[in-house]
CSV table of C-alpha atoms and ligand atoms in Angstrom, one decimal:
chain,number,residue,atom,x,y,z
A,1,MET,CA,21.3,-36.6,-21.1
A,2,ARG,CA,19.1,-35.4,-23.8
A,3,LEU,CA,18.5,-31.7,-24.2
A,4,THR,CA,15.0,-30.8,-24.8
A,5,LYS,CA,14.0,-27.4,-26.3
A,6,GLN,CA,12.8,-25.0,-23.6
A,7,GLN,CA,10.0,-22.6,-24.0
A,8,THR,CA,8.9,-19.6,-21.9
A,9,MET,CA,5.5,-19.2,-20.3
A,10,HIS,CA,4.0,-16.4,-18.2
A,11,ILE,CA,0.9,-17.3,-16.2
A,12,GLY,CA,-1.2,-14.5,-14.8
A,13,LEU,CA,-3.9,-15.2,-12.2
A,14,ASP,CA,-6.4,-12.8,-10.5
A,15,ASP,CA,-9.7,-12.4,-8.6
A,16,THR,CA,-10.2,-16.0,-7.3
A,17,ASP,CA,-11.0,-15.0,-3.7
A,18,SER,CA,-13.8,-13.4,-1.8
A,19,THR,CA,-14.3,-11.9,1.6
A,20,ARG,CA,-15.3,-15.4,2.8
A,21,LYS,CA,-12.7,-17.7,1.4
A,22,GLY,CA,-9.6,-18.2,-0.7
A,23,CYS,CA,-6.6,-16.3,-1.8
A,24,THR,CA,-5.0,-16.1,-5.2
A,25,THR,CA,-1.5,-16.3,-3.6
A,26,TYR,CA,-2.5,-19.7,-2.2
A,27,ILE,CA,-3.5,-21.0,-5.6
A,28,THR,CA,-0.2,-19.7,-6.9
A,29,ALA,CA,1.6,-21.5,-4.1
A,30,LEU,CA,-0.2,-24.8,-5.0
A,31,LEU,CA,0.7,-24.2,-8.7
A,32,VAL,CA,4.4,-23.8,-7.8
A,33,GLU,CA,4.3,-27.3,-6.2
A,34,LYS,CA,2.6,-28.8,-9.2
A,35,LEU,CA,4.9,-27.1,-11.7
A,36,GLU,CA,8.0,-28.2,-9.8
A,37,LYS,CA,6.8,-31.8,-10.3
A,38,LEU,CA,6.7,-31.1,-14.0
A,39,ASN,CA,10.3,-30.1,-13.8
A,40,VAL,CA,9.8,-26.6,-15.1
A,41,LYS,CA,12.4,-24.0,-14.4
A,42,PHE,CA,11.2,-20.9,-12.5
A,43,LEU,CA,12.6,-17.8,-14.2
A,44,ASP,CA,11.7,-15.5,-11.3
A,45,TYR,CA,10.0,-15.5,-8.0
A,46,PRO,CA,6.2,-15.6,-8.3
A,47,SER,CA,5.1,-12.0,-8.4
A,48,LEU,CA,2.4,-10.5,-6.2
A,49,ILE,CA,1.2,-7.3,-7.8
A,50,ARG,CA,-1.1,-4.9,-6.0
A,51,LEU,CA,-3.3,-3.0,-8.4
A,52,ASN,CA,-4.8,0.5,-8.0
A,53,PRO,CA,-6.4,0.4,-4.5
A,54,ASN,CA,-9.0,3.0,-5.6
A,55,VAL,CA,-11.0,1.1,-8.2
A,56,PRO,CA,-14.5,0.9,-7.0
A,57,TRP,CA,-14.9,-2.8,-7.9
A,58,LYS,CA,-11.7,-4.1,-6.3
A,59,THR,CA,-11.4,-7.4,-4.4
A,60,ARG,CA,-10.0,-7.5,-0.9
A,61,GLY,CA,-6.4,-6.6,-1.4
A,62,ASN,CA,-6.6,-6.2,-5.1
A,63,GLY,CA,-3.6,-8.4,-5.7
A,64,ALA,CA,-2.8,-10.3,-8.9
A,65,LEU,CA,-0.2,-13.0,-9.4
A,66,CYS,CA,2.2,-14.1,-12.1
A,67,LEU,CA,4.5,-17.1,-12.6
A,68,ARG,CA,7.3,-17.1,-15.2
A,69,ILE,CA,8.7,-20.4,-16.2
A,70,ALA,CA,10.8,-22.2,-18.8
A,71,HIS,CA,9.5,-25.7,-19.7
A,72,ALA,CA,10.2,-28.5,-22.1
A,73,THR,CA,8.3,-28.4,-25.4
A,74,GLY,CA,5.2,-30.4,-25.3
A,75,LEU,CA,4.3,-29.6,-21.7
A,76,GLU,CA,2.1,-26.5,-22.5
A,77,ASP,CA,-1.2,-28.3,-22.1
A,78,LYS,CA,-0.3,-30.0,-18.9
A,79,ILE,CA,0.8,-26.7,-17.4
A,80,LYS,CA,-2.4,-24.9,-18.5
A,81,GLU,CA,-4.5,-27.7,-17.2
A,82,ALA,CA,-2.8,-27.5,-13.8
A,83,ALA,CA,-3.4,-23.8,-13.5
A,84,ILE,CA,-7.0,-23.9,-14.7
A,85,GLY,CA,-7.8,-26.9,-12.5
A,86,LEU,CA,-6.5,-25.1,-9.4
A,87,VAL,CA,-8.5,-22.0,-10.2
A,88,GLU,CA,-11.6,-24.0,-10.7
A,89,GLU,CA,-11.1,-26.0,-7.5
A,90,HIS,CA,-10.1,-23.1,-5.2
A,91,SER,CA,-12.0,-20.0,-6.4
A,92,ASP,CA,-15.0,-18.9,-4.6
A,93,LEU,CA,-17.1,-19.0,-7.8
A,94,ASP,CA,-20.4,-18.7,-6.0
A,95,PHE,CA,-19.5,-15.4,-4.6
A,96,LYS,CA,-21.0,-12.5,-6.5
A,97,GLY,CA,-17.9,-10.3,-6.7
A,98,THR,CA,-15.5,-13.1,-7.6
A,99,ASN,CA,-14.6,-13.2,-11.3
A,100,PRO,CA,-11.5,-15.2,-11.9
A,101,GLY,CA,-9.2,-14.7,-14.8
A,102,VAL,CA,-6.1,-16.7,-16.1
A,103,VAL,CA,-3.8,-15.4,-18.8
A,104,PHE,CA,-1.1,-17.5,-20.5
A,105,PHE,CA,1.6,-15.6,-22.4
A,106,GLN,CA,4.3,-17.5,-24.3
A,107,ASN,CA,6.5,-14.7,-25.7
A,108,GLU,CA,9.9,-14.6,-24.1
A,109,LYS,CA,9.9,-10.8,-23.8
A,110,ILE,CA,6.9,-8.9,-22.4
A,111,PRO,CA,5.9,-6.3,-25.0
A,112,GLU,CA,6.1,-2.6,-24.0
A,113,GLU,CA,2.3,-2.1,-24.5
A,114,ILE,CA,1.6,-4.8,-21.9
A,115,LYS,CA,4.1,-3.2,-19.5
A,116,GLU,CA,2.2,0.1,-20.0
A,117,PHE,CA,-1.1,-1.7,-19.4
A,118,ALA,CA,0.3,-3.0,-16.1
A,119,GLU,CA,1.4,0.5,-15.0
A,120,LYS,CA,-2.0,1.9,-15.8
A,121,ALA,CA,-3.7,-0.9,-13.8
A,122,ILE,CA,-1.6,0.0,-10.8
A,123,THR,CA,-2.1,3.7,-11.0
A,124,GLY,CA,-5.5,4.2,-12.7
A,125,ILE,CA,-8.3,2.5,-14.5
A,126,VAL,CA,-8.1,0.0,-17.3
A,127,THR,CA,-10.8,-1.8,-19.2
A,128,LEU,CA,-11.4,-5.5,-19.9
A,129,GLN,CA,-11.7,-4.6,-23.6
A,130,LYS,CA,-8.2,-3.2,-23.6
A,131,ALA,CA,-6.9,-6.3,-21.9
A,132,THR,CA,-8.5,-8.7,-24.3
A,133,GLY,CA,-7.3,-6.6,-27.2
A,134,LEU,CA,-3.7,-6.8,-26.1
A,135,ILE,CA,-3.9,-10.5,-25.4
A,136,GLN,CA,-5.2,-11.0,-29.0
A,137,LYS,CA,-2.6,-8.7,-30.5
A,138,PHE,CA,0.3,-10.4,-28.9
A,139,GLY,CA,-1.0,-14.0,-29.2
A,140,GLY,CA,-1.7,-14.7,-25.5
A,141,GLU,CA,-4.5,-16.8,-24.2
A,142,ALA,CA,-7.0,-15.9,-21.6
A,143,LEU,CA,-9.7,-17.7,-19.7
A,144,GLY,CA,-12.2,-15.8,-17.7
A,145,PHE,CA,-14.9,-16.9,-15.4
A,146,LYS,CA,-18.3,-15.1,-15.0
A,147,ASN,CA,-17.9,-11.5,-16.0
A,148,CYS,CA,-14.2,-12.2,-16.7
A,149,ARG,CA,-12.9,-9.1,-14.9
A,150,GLY,CA,-10.0,-11.1,-13.4
A,151,ILE,CA,-8.4,-11.1,-16.9
A,152,ILE,CA,-7.5,-7.5,-16.3
A,153,GLY,CA,-5.4,-8.2,-13.2
A,154,ALA,CA,-4.0,-11.4,-14.6
A,155,LEU,CA,-2.6,-9.5,-17.6
A,156,ALA,CA,-1.4,-6.6,-15.4
A,157,ALA,CA,0.6,-9.2,-13.3
A,158,VAL,CA,2.2,-10.6,-16.5
A,159,GLY,CA,3.1,-7.0,-17.6
A,160,GLU,CA,4.7,-5.8,-14.3
A,161,THR,CA,8.4,-6.7,-14.7
A,162,PHE,CA,9.8,-4.7,-11.8
A,163,GLU,CA,11.8,-2.2,-13.8
A,164,ALA,CA,11.5,0.3,-10.8
A,165,ASP,CA,11.4,-0.5,-7.1
A,166,TYR,CA,10.3,-3.9,-5.7
A,167,THR,CA,10.2,-5.9,-2.4
A,168,TYR,CA,9.6,-9.5,-1.3
A,169,GLU,CA,7.1,-11.2,0.9
A,170,LEU,CA,7.3,-14.7,2.4
A,171,ILE,CA,3.8,-16.0,2.9
A,172,ALA,CA,3.2,-18.9,5.3
A,173,TYR,CA,-0.1,-20.8,4.9
A,174,ARG,CA,-2.3,-22.7,7.3
A,175,MET,CA,-3.7,-26.2,7.2
A,176,ALA,CA,-7.1,-26.3,5.6
A,177,GLU,CA,-8.7,-27.4,8.8
A,178,ASN,CA,-7.5,-24.3,10.7
A,179,CYS,CA,-8.8,-21.8,8.2
A,180,GLY,CA,-11.4,-19.6,9.9
A,181,LEU,CA,-10.0,-20.3,13.4
A,182,LEU,CA,-8.0,-17.8,15.4
A,183,ARG,CA,-4.4,-17.6,14.1
A,184,LYS,CA,-1.9,-18.9,16.5
A,185,VAL,CA,1.5,-17.3,16.3
A,186,ASP,CA,3.8,-16.3,19.2
A,187,ALA,CA,3.4,-12.5,19.2
A,188,ALA,CA,6.7,-12.0,21.2
A,189,SER,CA,8.6,-13.8,18.5
A,190,ILE,CA,7.2,-11.3,15.9
A,191,PHE,CA,8.4,-8.3,17.9
A,192,GLU,CA,11.8,-10.0,18.3
A,193,MET,CA,11.9,-10.7,14.5
A,194,ASP,CA,11.1,-7.0,13.8
A,195,GLU,CA,13.8,-5.9,16.2
A,196,LEU,CA,16.5,-8.2,14.7
A,197,THR,CA,15.7,-7.7,11.0
A,198,GLN,CA,14.8,-4.0,10.7
A,199,PRO,CA,15.1,-1.9,8.6
A,200,TYR,CA,15.3,-4.8,6.1
A,201,THR,CA,11.8,-6.0,6.9
A,202,PHE,CA,8.8,-3.8,7.2
A,203,ASN,CA,5.2,-3.6,8.4
A,204,ASN,CA,5.6,-6.4,11.0
A,205,VAL,CA,4.2,-4.5,13.9
A,206,ASP,CA,2.3,-1.3,14.6
A,207,SER,CA,4.6,0.4,17.1
A,208,GLU,CA,1.9,3.0,18.2
A,209,LYS,CA,-0.5,0.3,19.3
A,210,ARG,CA,2.1,-2.4,20.0
A,211,ARG,CA,0.1,-4.7,17.7
A,212,VAL,CA,1.2,-7.4,15.3
A,213,VAL,CA,0.2,-6.7,11.7
A,214,ILE,CA,1.8,-9.7,9.8
A,215,THR,CA,-1.2,-11.9,10.5
A,216,PRO,CA,-4.4,-11.1,8.5
A,217,ARG,CA,-7.8,-11.3,10.1
A,218,GLY,CA,-10.0,-12.9,7.5
A,219,PRO,CA,-10.9,-16.6,6.8
A,220,ASP,CA,-8.2,-16.8,4.1
A,221,PRO,CA,-5.4,-19.5,4.3
A,222,ILE,CA,-2.6,-17.0,5.1
A,223,LEU,CA,-1.1,-17.5,8.5
A,224,PHE,CA,1.3,-14.6,8.2
A,225,GLY,CA,3.4,-12.7,5.6
A,226,ILE,CA,6.8,-11.1,6.1
A,227,ARG,CA,7.7,-8.3,3.9
A,228,GLY,CA,11.3,-7.2,3.3
A,229,GLU,CA,14.1,-6.1,0.9
A,230,THR,CA,15.6,-9.5,-0.1
A,231,PRO,CA,14.5,-13.2,-0.3
A,232,GLU,CA,17.3,-13.9,2.3
A,233,ILE,CA,16.1,-11.5,4.9
A,234,VAL,CA,12.4,-12.6,4.7
A,235,LYS,CA,13.6,-16.2,5.1
A,236,GLU,CA,15.8,-15.2,8.0
A,237,ALA,CA,12.9,-13.4,9.6
A,238,PHE,CA,10.7,-16.5,9.0
A,239,ARG,CA,13.1,-18.6,11.1
A,240,ILE,CA,12.7,-16.2,14.0
A,241,VAL,CA,8.9,-16.2,14.1
A,242,LYS,CA,7.3,-19.0,16.1
A,243,PRO,CA,4.1,-20.3,14.7
A,244,LEU,CA,1.9,-22.2,17.2
A,245,GLU,CA,0.0,-24.1,14.6
A,246,PRO,CA,1.4,-26.1,11.6
A,247,VAL,CA,2.5,-24.3,8.5
A,248,GLU,CA,1.2,-26.2,5.5
A,249,ARG,CA,3.6,-24.4,3.0
A,250,TRP,CA,5.4,-21.2,2.4
A,251,VAL,CA,6.5,-19.2,-0.7
A,252,VAL,CA,8.7,-16.1,-1.3
A,253,PHE,CA,7.0,-13.7,-3.6
A,254,CYS,CA,8.4,-10.7,-5.4
A,255,SER,CA,6.1,-7.7,-5.1
A,256,ASN,CA,5.4,-4.0,-5.7
A,257,GLN,CA,4.2,-3.7,-2.1
A,258,GLY,CA,5.7,-0.9,-0.1
A,259,THR,CA,7.0,0.9,-3.1
A,260,ASP,CA,4.4,3.7,-3.7
A,261,ALA,CA,3.9,2.4,-7.2
A,262,HIS,CA,0.3,3.5,-7.1
A,263,LEU,CA,1.2,7.2,-6.7
A,264,ARG,CA,1.5,9.6,-9.6
A,265,ARG,CA,2.9,13.1,-9.2
A,266,VAL,CA,0.4,15.7,-10.4
A,267,ALA,CA,1.5,19.2,-11.3
A,268,ALA,CA,-1.6,21.2,-10.4
A,269,LEU,CA,-4.7,20.7,-8.3
A,270,ASN,CA,-7.0,21.2,-11.2
A,271,GLN,CA,-5.6,18.0,-12.8
A,272,LEU,CA,-6.7,15.6,-10.0
A,273,ALA,CA,-9.0,12.8,-11.2
A,274,PRO,CA,-11.1,10.6,-9.0
A,275,TYR,CA,-9.9,6.9,-8.5
A,276,SER,CA,-6.3,7.8,-8.9
A,277,SER,CA,-3.6,8.1,-6.2
A,278,VAL,CA,-1.5,11.2,-6.3
A,279,VAL,CA,1.3,13.3,-4.9
A,280,VAL,CA,0.5,17.0,-5.2
A,281,ARG,CA,1.6,20.3,-3.7
A,282,GLY,CA,-0.4,23.1,-2.3
A,283,VAL,CA,-0.7,25.7,0.5
A,284,VAL,CA,-3.1,25.1,3.3
A,285,SER,CA,-6.1,27.4,2.6
A,286,ARG,CA,-8.5,26.4,5.3
A,287,SER,CA,-7.6,25.4,8.8
A,288,PRO,CA,-8.0,21.8,9.9
A,289,ARG,CA,-11.4,21.0,11.3
A,290,LEU,CA,-12.4,18.0,13.3
A,291,VAL,CA,-15.4,16.1,11.8
A,292,PRO,CA,-17.4,13.4,13.5
A,293,LEU,CA,-15.6,10.1,14.3
A,294,ARG,CA,-12.4,12.1,14.9
A,295,HIS,CA,-11.4,12.6,11.3
A,296,VAL,CA,-9.4,15.8,10.4
A,297,ILE,CA,-10.1,17.7,7.2
A,298,PHE,CA,-8.1,20.7,5.9
A,299,SER,CA,-8.0,22.3,2.4
A,300,ILE,CA,-5.1,23.2,0.2
A,301,SER,CA,-5.0,25.4,-2.9
A,302,ASP,CA,-2.4,26.3,-5.5
A,303,GLY,CA,-4.1,28.9,-7.6
A,304,THR,CA,-5.6,26.4,-10.0
A,305,GLY,CA,-7.9,24.8,-7.6
A,306,GLU,CA,-8.7,23.8,-4.0
A,307,VAL,CA,-9.2,20.3,-2.6
A,308,ASP,CA,-10.0,18.9,0.8
A,309,CYS,CA,-7.5,16.5,2.5
A,310,ALA,CA,-8.8,14.0,5.0
A,311,ALA,CA,-6.8,12.2,7.7
A,312,TYR,CA,-9.0,9.5,9.1
A,313,GLU,CA,-8.9,8.3,12.7
A,314,PRO,CA,-6.9,5.1,12.1
A,315,THR,CA,-4.1,7.1,10.4
A,316,GLY,CA,-2.9,7.8,13.9
A,317,ALA,CA,0.2,10.0,13.8
A,318,LEU,CA,-0.8,11.5,10.5
A,319,ARG,CA,-4.1,12.8,12.0
A,320,LYS,CA,-2.2,14.5,14.7
A,321,VAL,CA,0.1,16.3,12.2
A,322,ALA,CA,-3.0,17.3,10.1
A,323,ARG,CA,-4.6,18.8,13.2
A,324,ASP,CA,-1.6,21.1,13.8
A,325,LEU,CA,-1.4,22.6,10.3
A,326,ILE,CA,-2.3,26.3,9.8
A,327,VAL,CA,-3.3,28.4,6.8
A,328,GLY,CA,-0.2,29.2,4.8
A,329,ASP,CA,1.8,26.0,5.5
A,330,ARG,CA,3.3,24.6,2.3
A,331,VAL,CA,2.7,20.8,2.0
A,332,GLU,CA,2.9,17.9,-0.4
A,333,VAL,CA,0.1,15.4,0.1
A,334,TYR,CA,0.0,11.8,-0.9
A,335,GLY,CA,-3.2,9.8,-1.2
A,336,ALA,CA,-6.3,8.5,-3.1
A,337,VAL,CA,-8.5,11.0,-4.8
A,338,ARG,CA,-12.2,10.4,-3.9
A,339,GLU,CA,-15.1,11.5,-6.0
A,340,PRO,CA,-16.9,14.4,-4.3
A,341,SER,CA,-20.5,14.3,-3.3
A,342,ALA,CA,-22.6,16.8,-5.2
A,343,GLY,CA,-21.4,20.4,-4.9
A,344,LYS,CA,-18.4,19.4,-2.7
A,345,ARG,CA,-14.7,19.6,-3.4
A,346,LEU,CA,-12.6,16.6,-4.4
A,347,THR,CA,-11.0,14.9,-1.4
A,348,VAL,CA,-7.6,13.4,-1.1
A,349,ASN,CA,-7.6,10.6,1.5
A,350,LEU,CA,-4.2,11.1,3.1
A,351,GLU,CA,-1.5,8.3,3.2
A,352,LYS,CA,1.4,10.8,3.8
A,353,ILE,CA,2.0,14.5,4.3
A,354,SER,CA,5.3,16.1,3.6
A,355,ILE,CA,5.5,19.5,5.3
A,356,LEU,CA,7.7,21.6,3.0
A,357,ALA,CA,7.5,25.0,4.9
A,358,LEU,CA,5.7,26.1,8.0
A,359,ALA,CA,4.0,29.5,8.0
A,360,PRO,CA,4.8,31.7,11.0
A,361,GLU,CA,1.9,31.5,13.5
A,362,ILE,CA,1.2,35.0,14.6
A,363,VAL,CA,-0.8,35.6,17.7
A,364,ARG,CA,-2.2,39.0,18.8
A,365,GLN,CA,-1.9,39.5,22.6
A,366,ASN,CA,-2.5,42.2,25.1
A,367,PRO,CA,0.7,44.1,26.1
A,368,VAL,CA,2.4,43.6,29.4
A,369,CYS,CA,2.5,46.1,32.2
A,370,SER,CA,5.6,48.3,32.1
A,371,GLU,CA,5.5,48.6,35.9
A,372,CYS,CA,5.1,45.1,37.1
A,373,GLY,CA,5.3,42.8,34.0
A,374,LYS,CA,1.8,41.3,34.3
A,375,ARG,CA,-0.2,40.9,31.1
A,376,LEU,CA,-2.8,43.7,30.9
A,377,LYS,CA,-6.6,43.4,30.7
A,378,SER,CA,-8.5,45.2,27.9
A,379,MET,CA,-11.0,47.8,29.1
A,380,GLY,CA,-13.0,47.4,25.9
A,381,ARG,CA,-12.4,48.2,22.3
A,382,GLY,CA,-10.4,51.5,21.9
A,383,LYS,CA,-10.4,52.1,25.6
A,384,GLY,CA,-6.9,51.0,26.4
A,385,PHE,CA,-5.7,48.5,29.0
A,386,ARG,CA,-5.4,48.2,32.7
A,387,CYS,CA,-3.1,46.3,35.0
A,388,GLU,CA,-5.1,44.1,37.4
A,389,LYS,CA,-2.1,43.8,39.7
A,390,CYS,CA,-0.9,47.3,40.2
A,391,GLY,CA,-3.8,49.3,38.8
A,392,THR,CA,-1.8,51.3,36.2
A,393,ARG,CA,-3.8,52.3,33.2
A,394,PHE,CA,-2.4,52.5,29.6
A,395,SER,CA,-4.9,54.4,27.4
A,396,ASP,CA,-2.7,54.5,24.3
A,397,ALA,CA,-1.4,50.9,24.4
A,398,GLU,CA,-2.2,48.5,21.5
A,399,LYS,CA,-2.2,44.8,21.1
A,400,VAL,CA,1.1,43.3,20.2
A,401,GLN,CA,1.9,40.6,17.6
A,402,THR,CA,4.1,37.8,18.6
A,403,VAL,CA,5.2,34.7,16.7
A,404,ARG,CA,4.3,31.6,18.5
A,405,GLU,CA,6.7,28.6,18.1
A,406,ARG,CA,5.1,25.8,16.0
A,407,LYS,CA,4.9,22.4,17.5
A,408,LEU,CA,5.2,20.8,14.1
A,409,ARG,CA,8.4,20.3,12.2
A,410,ALA,CA,9.0,20.2,8.5
A,411,GLY,CA,9.4,16.6,7.1
A,412,LEU,CA,7.6,13.6,5.9
A,413,TYR,CA,4.8,12.0,8.0
A,414,VAL,CA,3.3,8.6,7.1
A,415,THR,CA,0.0,7.0,8.2
A,416,SER,CA,0.4,4.5,11.0
A,417,THR,CA,1.4,1.0,10.0
A,418,ARG,CA,-2.0,-0.5,10.8
A,419,SER,CA,-3.7,1.8,8.2
A,420,GLN,CA,-1.1,1.6,5.5
A,421,ARG,CA,-2.1,0.3,2.1
A,422,HIS,CA,-0.2,-2.7,0.7
A,423,LEU,CA,1.4,-0.3,-1.8
A,424,THR,CA,2.3,2.5,0.6
A,425,LYS,CA,6.1,2.9,1.0
A,426,PRO,CA,6.7,2.9,4.8
A,427,LEU,CA,9.3,5.3,6.3
A,428,ARG,CA,11.6,2.4,7.0
A,429,ARG,CA,12.1,1.8,3.3
A,430,TYR,CA,13.2,5.3,2.4
A,431,GLY,CA,16.8,5.0,1.2
A,432,LEU,CA,16.5,1.2,0.5
A,433,GLU,CA,14.7,1.6,-2.9
A,434,LYS,CA,15.9,-0.6,-5.7
A,435,HIS,CA,16.2,0.9,-9.1
A,436,GLY,CA,15.1,-1.6,-11.7
A,437,ALA,CA,17.4,-4.1,-13.4
A,438,GLY,CA,14.9,-6.8,-12.6
A,439,VAL,CA,15.6,-9.6,-10.1
A,440,ALA,CA,19.1,-10.9,-10.0
A,441,GLY,CA,19.4,-14.7,-9.6
A,442,MET,CA,17.2,-16.8,-7.3
A,443,ILE,CA,18.1,-18.3,-3.9
A,444,GLY,CA,17.8,-22.1,-3.6
A,445,ASN,CA,14.9,-22.8,-1.3
A,446,TRP,CA,12.3,-20.1,-1.9
A,447,HIS,CA,9.3,-22.4,-1.3
A,448,VAL,CA,8.3,-25.5,0.6
A,449,PRO,CA,7.1,-27.8,-0.6
B,1,ZN,ZN1,1.2,46.4,36.7
């Protein structure tokens, strides 16, 4: 056997899909099959990186992909041709908002500056100029279509090396002829899978509405995706789910989904910036108010500023919690900062609320009758009270203050599964977080074909 010199390549892909067709994870799955035929060695699972969900120009799920491989010298051009060919063939190039980007990076180690770029693309705003500057500086190659915005996500996917928390997703794809038709998967088997694999899989079903959430709704080629803690558990879960239509292929991806990677802790309310996602503390300064369409809005302040916090109707349980807050409650809010309309306060669209301390709810009531125990009736301001039952009058009595028991409890509350963002860490994952060290080894069959 002749040993050939091996070289490393990182391939980043982004923004090939639209609301009407395609999916960058599918192009990646096709590329995995092609690369396998070229005898490359996969250095890691393909990575599916969700970028900042609050950029105004985002695509559907704002997910970018990366493949990391070792290949024999001399195969570079074949590999690049395969990637570019698939992007050209499967991107929705006629769609206005679709601007694919492909990045090839041949350094063995990812430079710190590119890792930092990835972090910024997940938590904030980055520019195309910055991306192309870095690609030039470190000798990468980029191919952009149309306005080339996809290069940003493609580079970010290359730069995210999972040094903090990460998860996995097994995605099963449909036959081309079924795309656009109703997805056929046995719902009972999905509930069973959730039951048998929890807490090591997450976001399978919405327990409030008894609804399956692993099947997307759009015309994309995804039949379903199972998210979990390890490649083994998502494969195990996949064996339990019963698809009622053929599965064309499936792949296990490594991902930042379900890790809260988009959230940044901010020290004071006057430091909030639009388009970011934050964790910030404050004291409820205005009572919750119900606005049309059953949204709940309350305000918090911390001495440096005041912001509105909004719990929208689909947040379910979170909205109920928000409704029961009172002025004085100490909370930590998690969510996306929205730019205010003229003259209004900034708004945090809530993904989670942590109630740190509940204020005592004081209610002022009429006193009770000392003769018969019935609550007295007021005879008018400053005129005392009278018992309606026994007729006794109490001219000197005053209202009494009592502390009413709060229905709320301190603790963490998360938006319902159906309204969680890809990046939101669900309650089920608390305590299961991984702490860097990258991905250890790979299981044998992580994709078919
Ligand atoms: Zn009485």
